[in-house]
PDB file of C-alpha atoms in Angstrom:
ATOM      1  CA  UNK A   1      -0.010   0.015   0.002  1.00  0.00           C
ATOM      2  CA  UNK A   2       1.570   3.321  -1.024  1.00  0.00           C
ATOM      3  CA  UNK A   3       1.811   6.124   1.548  1.00  0.00           C
ATOM      4  CA  UNK A   4      -0.710   8.947   1.410  1.00  0.00           C
ATOM      5  CA  UNK A   5       0.350  11.644  -0.982  1.00  0.00           C
ATOM      6  CA  UNK A   6       1.560  14.653   1.037  1.00  0.00           C
ATOM      7  CA  UNK A   7       0.343  18.232   0.336  1.00  0.00           C
ATOM      8  CA  UNK A   8       3.805  19.138  -0.961  1.00  0.00           C
ATOM      9  CA  UNK A   9       7.182  17.603  -1.587  1.00  0.00           C
ATOM     10  CA  UNK A  10       8.414  19.251   1.618  1.00  0.00           C
ATOM     11  CA  UNK A  11       5.790  17.365   3.626  1.00  0.00           C
ATOM     12  CA  UNK A  12       6.911  13.998   2.284  1.00  0.00           C
ATOM     13  CA  UNK A  13       8.668  11.701   4.728  1.00  0.00           C
ATOM     14  CA  UNK A  14      12.437  11.852   4.503  1.00  0.00           C
ATOM     15  CA  UNK A  15      14.242   8.488   4.200  1.00  0.00           C
ATOM     16  CA  UNK A  16      17.944   8.108   4.841  1.00  0.00           C
ATOM     17  CA  UNK A  17      19.259   5.484   2.407  1.00  0.00           C
ATOM     18  CA  UNK A  18      22.540   3.927   3.444  1.00  0.00           C
ATOM     19  CA  UNK A  19      23.985   1.827   0.633  1.00  0.00           C
ATOM     20  CA  UNK A  20      27.643   1.403  -0.280  1.00  0.00           C
ATOM     21  CA  UNK A  21      26.853   0.234  -3.805  1.00  0.00           C
ATOM     22  CA  UNK A  22      26.256   3.142  -6.138  1.00  0.00           C
ATOM     23  CA  UNK A  23      24.075   1.263  -8.570  1.00  0.00           C
ATOM     24  CA  UNK A  24      21.898  -0.253  -5.880  1.00  0.00           C
ATOM     25  CA  UNK A  25      21.673   3.164  -4.230  1.00  0.00           C
ATOM     26  CA  UNK A  26      20.576   4.723  -7.491  1.00  0.00           C
ATOM     27  CA  UNK A  27      17.863   2.189  -8.073  1.00  0.00           C
ATOM     28  CA  UNK A  28      16.529   2.412  -4.498  1.00  0.00           C
ATOM     29  CA  UNK A  29      16.726   6.214  -4.410  1.00  0.00           C
ATOM     30  CA  UNK A  30      14.872   6.416  -7.723  1.00  0.00           C
ATOM     31  CA  UNK A  31      12.111   4.000  -6.571  1.00  0.00           C
ATOM     32  CA  UNK A  32      11.692   5.793  -3.225  1.00  0.00           C
ATOM     33  CA  UNK A  33      11.541   9.134  -4.960  1.00  0.00           C
ATOM     34  CA  UNK A  34       8.959   7.877  -7.427  1.00  0.00           C
ATOM     35  CA  UNK A  35       6.888   6.696  -4.437  1.00  0.00           C
ATOM     36  CA  UNK A  36       6.810  10.288  -3.121  1.00  0.00           C
ATOM     37  CA  UNK A  37       9.597  10.138  -0.511  1.00  0.00           C
ATOM     38  CA  UNK A  38      12.445  12.575  -0.046  1.00  0.00           C
ATOM     39  CA  UNK A  39      15.683  10.655  -0.072  1.00  0.00           C
ATOM     40  CA  UNK A  40      18.962  11.451   1.604  1.00  0.00           C
ATOM     41  CA  UNK A  41      21.768   9.137   0.639  1.00  0.00           C
ATOM     42  CA  UNK A  42      24.883   7.983   2.485  1.00  0.00           C
ATOM     43  CA  UNK A  43      27.475   5.474   1.242  1.00  0.00           C
ATOM     44  CA  UNK A  44      28.581   4.349   4.700  1.00  0.00           C
ATOM     45  CA  UNK A  45      27.217   4.009   8.255  1.00  0.00           C
ATOM     46  CA  UNK A  46      29.678   6.712   9.370  1.00  0.00           C
ATOM     47  CA  UNK A  47      28.329   9.224   6.846  1.00  0.00           C
ATOM     48  CA  UNK A  48      24.771   8.151   7.833  1.00  0.00           C
ATOM     49  CA  UNK A  49      25.504   9.050  11.500  1.00  0.00           C
ATOM     50  CA  UNK A  50      26.703  12.479  10.347  1.00  0.00           C
ATOM     51  CA  UNK A  51      23.593  12.919   8.175  1.00  0.00           C
ATOM     52  CA  UNK A  52      21.339  11.909  11.101  1.00  0.00           C
ATOM     53  CA  UNK A  53      22.844  14.675  13.229  1.00  0.00           C
ATOM     54  CA  UNK A  54      22.573  17.227  10.428  1.00  0.00           C
ATOM     55  CA  UNK A  55      18.936  16.781   9.378  1.00  0.00           C
ATOM     56  CA  UNK A  56      16.002  14.893  10.826  1.00  0.00           C
ATOM     57  CA  UNK A  57      14.818  11.842   8.969  1.00  0.00           C
ATOM     58  CA  UNK A  58      11.657   9.743   9.280  1.00  0.00           C
ATOM     59  CA  UNK A  59      13.157   6.350   8.494  1.00  0.00           C
ATOM     60  CA  UNK A  60      16.509   4.735   7.912  1.00  0.00           C
ATOM     61  CA  UNK A  61      16.882   2.130   5.164  1.00  0.00           C
ATOM     62  CA  UNK A  62      20.387   0.622   5.355  1.00  0.00           C
ATOM     63  CA  UNK A  63      22.393  -2.300   4.067  1.00  0.00           C
ATOM     64  CA  UNK A  64      23.003  -4.916   6.732  1.00  0.00           C
ATOM     65  CA  UNK A  65      26.561  -5.703   5.660  1.00  0.00           C
ATOM     66  CA  UNK A  66      28.804  -2.646   5.142  1.00  0.00           C
ATOM     67  CA  UNK A  67      32.494  -2.117   5.549  1.00  0.00           C
ATOM     68  CA  UNK A  68      33.790  -0.600   8.789  1.00  0.00           C
ATOM     69  CA  UNK A  69      30.414  -0.311  10.472  1.00  0.00           C
ATOM     70  CA  UNK A  70      27.457  -2.688   9.770  1.00  0.00           C
ATOM     71  CA  UNK A  71      23.855  -1.842   9.577  1.00  0.00           C
ATOM     72  CA  UNK A  72      23.453  -3.648  12.926  1.00  0.00           C
ATOM     73  CA  UNK A  73      25.993  -1.330  14.563  1.00  0.00           C
ATOM     74  CA  UNK A  74      24.278   1.684  13.034  1.00  0.00           C
ATOM     75  CA  UNK A  75      20.991   0.444  14.435  1.00  0.00           C
ATOM     76  CA  UNK A  76      22.560   0.081  17.882  1.00  0.00           C
ATOM     77  CA  UNK A  77      23.899   3.703  17.643  1.00  0.00           C
ATOM     78  CA  UNK A  78      20.446   4.975  16.735  1.00  0.00           C
ATOM     79  CA  UNK A  79      18.719   3.028  19.563  1.00  0.00           C
ATOM     80  CA  UNK A  80      21.293   4.330  22.103  1.00  0.00           C
ATOM     81  CA  UNK A  81      20.593   7.919  21.209  1.00  0.00           C
ATOM     82  CA  UNK A  82      17.586   9.221  23.155  1.00  0.00           C
ATOM     83  CA  UNK A  83      16.743  11.704  20.372  1.00  0.00           C
ATOM     84  CA  UNK A  84      16.566   8.993  17.711  1.00  0.00           C
ATOM     85  CA  UNK A  85      15.539   5.949  19.724  1.00  0.00           C
ATOM     86  CA  UNK A  86      12.096   5.618  18.018  1.00  0.00           C
ATOM     87  CA  UNK A  87      13.379   6.211  14.509  1.00  0.00           C
ATOM     88  CA  UNK A  88      12.229   3.307  12.302  1.00  0.00           C
ATOM     89  CA  UNK A  89      15.074   1.269  10.824  1.00  0.00           C
ATOM     90  CA  UNK A  90      14.854  -1.302   8.012  1.00  0.00           C
ATOM     91  CA  UNK A  91      17.946  -3.271   7.117  1.00  0.00           C
ATOM     92  CA  UNK A  92      18.491  -4.915   3.762  1.00  0.00           C
ATOM     93  CA  UNK A  93      20.421  -8.197   3.665  1.00  0.00           C
ATOM     94  CA  UNK A  94      22.193  -9.337   0.518  1.00  0.00           C
ATOM     95  CA  UNK A  95      21.603 -12.967   1.368  1.00  0.00           C
ATOM     96  CA  UNK A  96      19.461 -15.132   3.608  1.00  0.00           C
ATOM     97  CA  UNK A  97      21.566 -14.806   6.736  1.00  0.00           C
ATOM     98  CA  UNK A  98      19.514 -15.963   9.765  1.00  0.00           C
ATOM     99  CA  UNK A  99      22.309 -15.055  12.261  1.00  0.00           C
ATOM    100  CA  UNK A 100      22.713 -11.566  10.806  1.00  0.00           C
ATOM    101  CA  UNK A 101      18.963 -11.031  10.718  1.00  0.00           C
ATOM    102  CA  UNK A 102      18.600 -12.160  14.330  1.00  0.00           C
ATOM    103  CA  UNK A 103      21.424  -9.848  15.445  1.00  0.00           C
ATOM    104  CA  UNK A 104      19.871  -6.964  13.505  1.00  0.00           C
ATOM    105  CA  UNK A 105      16.478  -7.510  15.160  1.00  0.00           C
ATOM    106  CA  UNK A 106      18.072  -7.906  18.558  1.00  0.00           C
ATOM    107  CA  UNK A 107      19.897  -4.580  17.980  1.00  0.00           C
ATOM    108  CA  UNK A 108      16.533  -2.920  17.421  1.00  0.00           C
ATOM    109  CA  UNK A 109      15.926  -3.036  13.689  1.00  0.00           C
ATOM    110  CA  UNK A 110      12.235  -2.814  12.883  1.00  0.00           C
ATOM    111  CA  UNK A 111      12.502  -5.079   9.884  1.00  0.00           C
ATOM    112  CA  UNK A 112      15.036  -6.955   7.768  1.00  0.00           C
ATOM    113  CA  UNK A 113      14.396  -7.361   4.082  1.00  0.00           C
ATOM    114  CA  UNK A 114      16.313 -10.055   2.161  1.00  0.00           C
ATOM    115  CA  UNK A 115      17.427  -9.445  -1.438  1.00  0.00           C
ATOM    116  CA  UNK A 116      16.086  -9.966  -3.961  1.00  0.00           C
ATOM    117  CA  UNK A 117      12.890  -8.322  -2.878  1.00  0.00           C
ATOM    118  CA  UNK A 118       9.855  -6.771  -4.576  1.00  0.00           C
ATOM    119  CA  UNK A 119       9.938  -2.974  -4.296  1.00  0.00           C
ATOM    120  CA  UNK A 120       6.199  -2.875  -3.721  1.00  0.00           C
ATOM    121  CA  UNK A 121       6.666  -5.015  -0.576  1.00  0.00           C
ATOM    122  CA  UNK A 122       9.483  -2.783   0.619  1.00  0.00           C
ATOM    123  CA  UNK A 123       7.343   0.324   0.021  1.00  0.00           C
ATOM    124  CA  UNK A 124       4.430  -1.267   1.987  1.00  0.00           C
ATOM    125  CA  UNK A 125       6.740  -2.047   4.893  1.00  0.00           C
ATOM    126  CA  UNK A 126       8.085   1.529   4.848  1.00  0.00           C
ATOM    127  CA  UNK A 127       4.549   2.988   4.788  1.00  0.00           C
ATOM    128  CA  UNK A 128       3.543   0.734   7.739  1.00  0.00           C
ATOM    129  CA  UNK A 129       6.529   1.766   9.823  1.00  0.00           C
ATOM    130  CA  UNK A 130       6.085   5.478   8.998  1.00  0.00           C
ATOM    131  CA  UNK A 131       2.382   5.229   9.964  1.00  0.00           C
ATOM    132  CA  UNK A 132       3.368   3.589  13.257  1.00  0.00           C
ATOM    133  CA  UNK A 133       6.081   6.180  13.893  1.00  0.00           C
ATOM    134  CA  UNK A 134       3.575   9.049  13.273  1.00  0.00           C
ATOM    135  CA  UNK A 135       1.061   7.470  15.634  1.00  0.00           C
ATOM    136  CA  UNK A 136       3.774   7.088  18.340  1.00  0.00           C
ATOM    137  CA  UNK A 137       4.829  10.703  17.857  1.00  0.00           C
ATOM    138  CA  UNK A 138       1.189  11.872  18.162  1.00  0.00           C
ATOM    139  CA  UNK A 139       0.720   9.709  21.257  1.00  0.00           C
ATOM    140  CA  UNK A 140       3.814  11.209  22.870  1.00  0.00           C
ATOM    141  CA  UNK A 141       2.594  14.718  22.063  1.00  0.00           C
ATOM    142  CA  UNK A 142      -0.844  13.932  23.496  1.00  0.00           C
ATOM    143  CA  UNK A 143       0.799  12.509  26.670  1.00  0.00           C
ATOM    144  CA  UNK A 144       2.916  15.660  27.013  1.00  0.00           C
ATOM    145  CA  UNK A 145      -0.197  17.879  26.595  1.00  0.00           C
ATOM    146  CA  UNK A 146      -2.048  15.766  29.172  1.00  0.00           C
ATOM    147  CA  UNK A 147       0.878  15.944  31.599  1.00  0.00           C
ATOM    148  CA  UNK A 148       0.873  19.759  31.176  1.00  0.00           C
ATOM    149  CA  UNK A 149      -2.830  19.859  31.909  1.00  0.00           C
ATOM    150  CA  UNK A 150      -2.358  17.682  35.026  1.00  0.00           C
ATOM    151  CA  UNK A 151       0.355  20.035  36.296  1.00  0.00           C
ATOM    152  CA  UNK A 152      -1.841  23.077  35.598  1.00  0.00           C
ATOM    153  CA  UNK A 153      -4.814  21.486  37.394  1.00  0.00           C
ATOM    154  CA  UNK A 154      -2.563  20.524  40.332  1.00  0.00           C
ATOM    155  CA  UNK A 155      -1.372  24.105  40.660  1.00  0.00           C
ATOM    156  CA  UNK A 156      -4.917  25.349  40.463  1.00  0.00           C
ATOM    157  CA  UNK A 157      -6.013  22.866  43.078  1.00  0.00           C
ATOM    158  CA  UNK A 158      -3.135  23.978  45.314  1.00  0.00           C
ATOM    159  CA  UNK A 159      -4.194  27.595  44.918  1.00  0.00           C
ATOM    160  CA  UNK A 160      -7.815  26.684  45.700  1.00  0.00           C
ATOM    161  CA  UNK A 161      -6.739  24.742  48.844  1.00  0.00           C
ATOM    162  CA  UNK A 162      -4.694  27.722  50.003  1.00  0.00           C
ATOM    163  CA  UNK A 163      -7.646  30.065  49.391  1.00  0.00           C
ATOM    164  CA  UNK A 164      -9.964  27.634  51.195  1.00  0.00           C
ATOM    165  CA  UNK A 165      -7.558  27.414  54.149  1.00  0.00           C
ATOM    166  CA  UNK A 166      -7.347  31.197  54.249  1.00  0.00           C
ATOM    167  CA  UNK A 167     -11.143  31.479  54.096  1.00  0.00           C
ATOM    168  CA  UNK A 168     -11.551  28.813  56.797  1.00  0.00           C
ATOM    169  CA  UNK A 169      -9.061  30.716  58.992  1.00  0.00           C
ATOM    170  CA  UNK A 170     -10.963  33.972  58.453  1.00  0.00           C
ATOM    171  CA  UNK A 171     -14.267  32.240  59.211  1.00  0.00           C
ATOM    172  CA  UNK A 172     -12.820  30.830  62.423  1.00  0.00           C
ATOM    173  CA  UNK A 173     -11.449  34.250  63.412  1.00  0.00           C
ATOM    174  CA  UNK A 174     -14.837  35.895  62.725  1.00  0.00           C
ATOM    175  CA  UNK A 175     -16.697  33.192  64.616  1.00  0.00           C
ATOM    176  CA  UNK A 176     -14.389  33.819  67.578  1.00  0.00           C
ATOM    177  CA  UNK A 177     -15.023  37.577  67.354  1.00  0.00           C
ATOM    178  CA  UNK A 178     -18.750  37.039  67.341  1.00  0.00           C
ATOM    179  CA  UNK A 179     -18.583  34.786  70.396  1.00  0.00           C
ATOM    180  CA  UNK A 180     -16.464  37.342  72.319  1.00  0.00           C
ATOM    181  CA  UNK A 181     -18.974  40.151  71.743  1.00  0.00           C
TER     182      UNK A 181
END
């Protein structure tokens, strides 16, 4: 299922594509662009980390096996960063590697796609993860707003209690004055 078409190109979700192979990167970037996504590209996990700190992205799509730093290690870095912890990550495996897939999922990858794959299936998985990420972001915003309302109500309640205590004290003082007269 394709993602909903955004109002403008600037509203489109931004995907960070991490692929050391230029031809594979070109094909994936073109397909993602045709599907309406904005694509940022990185040829290594190290450059992906730099890109993640430069501009926000909505999803990371990375190769599982890369030189120097694997997609699994990249996923661990993302999960260890409190600002990116909930960022959806899909890793692409060049072969059916159960051990690598298990390690990737244990590291926090949301999905592992094995090559060769159908682009329509990959796009459906991306759309599903982006929908879930949006819902999580909205839930966190709603919780923050609710927390703010609770704090405001608690402060108001405290003010009302103080006013009630002051009123009760004044009533007691007046009652004592009336008895003494």
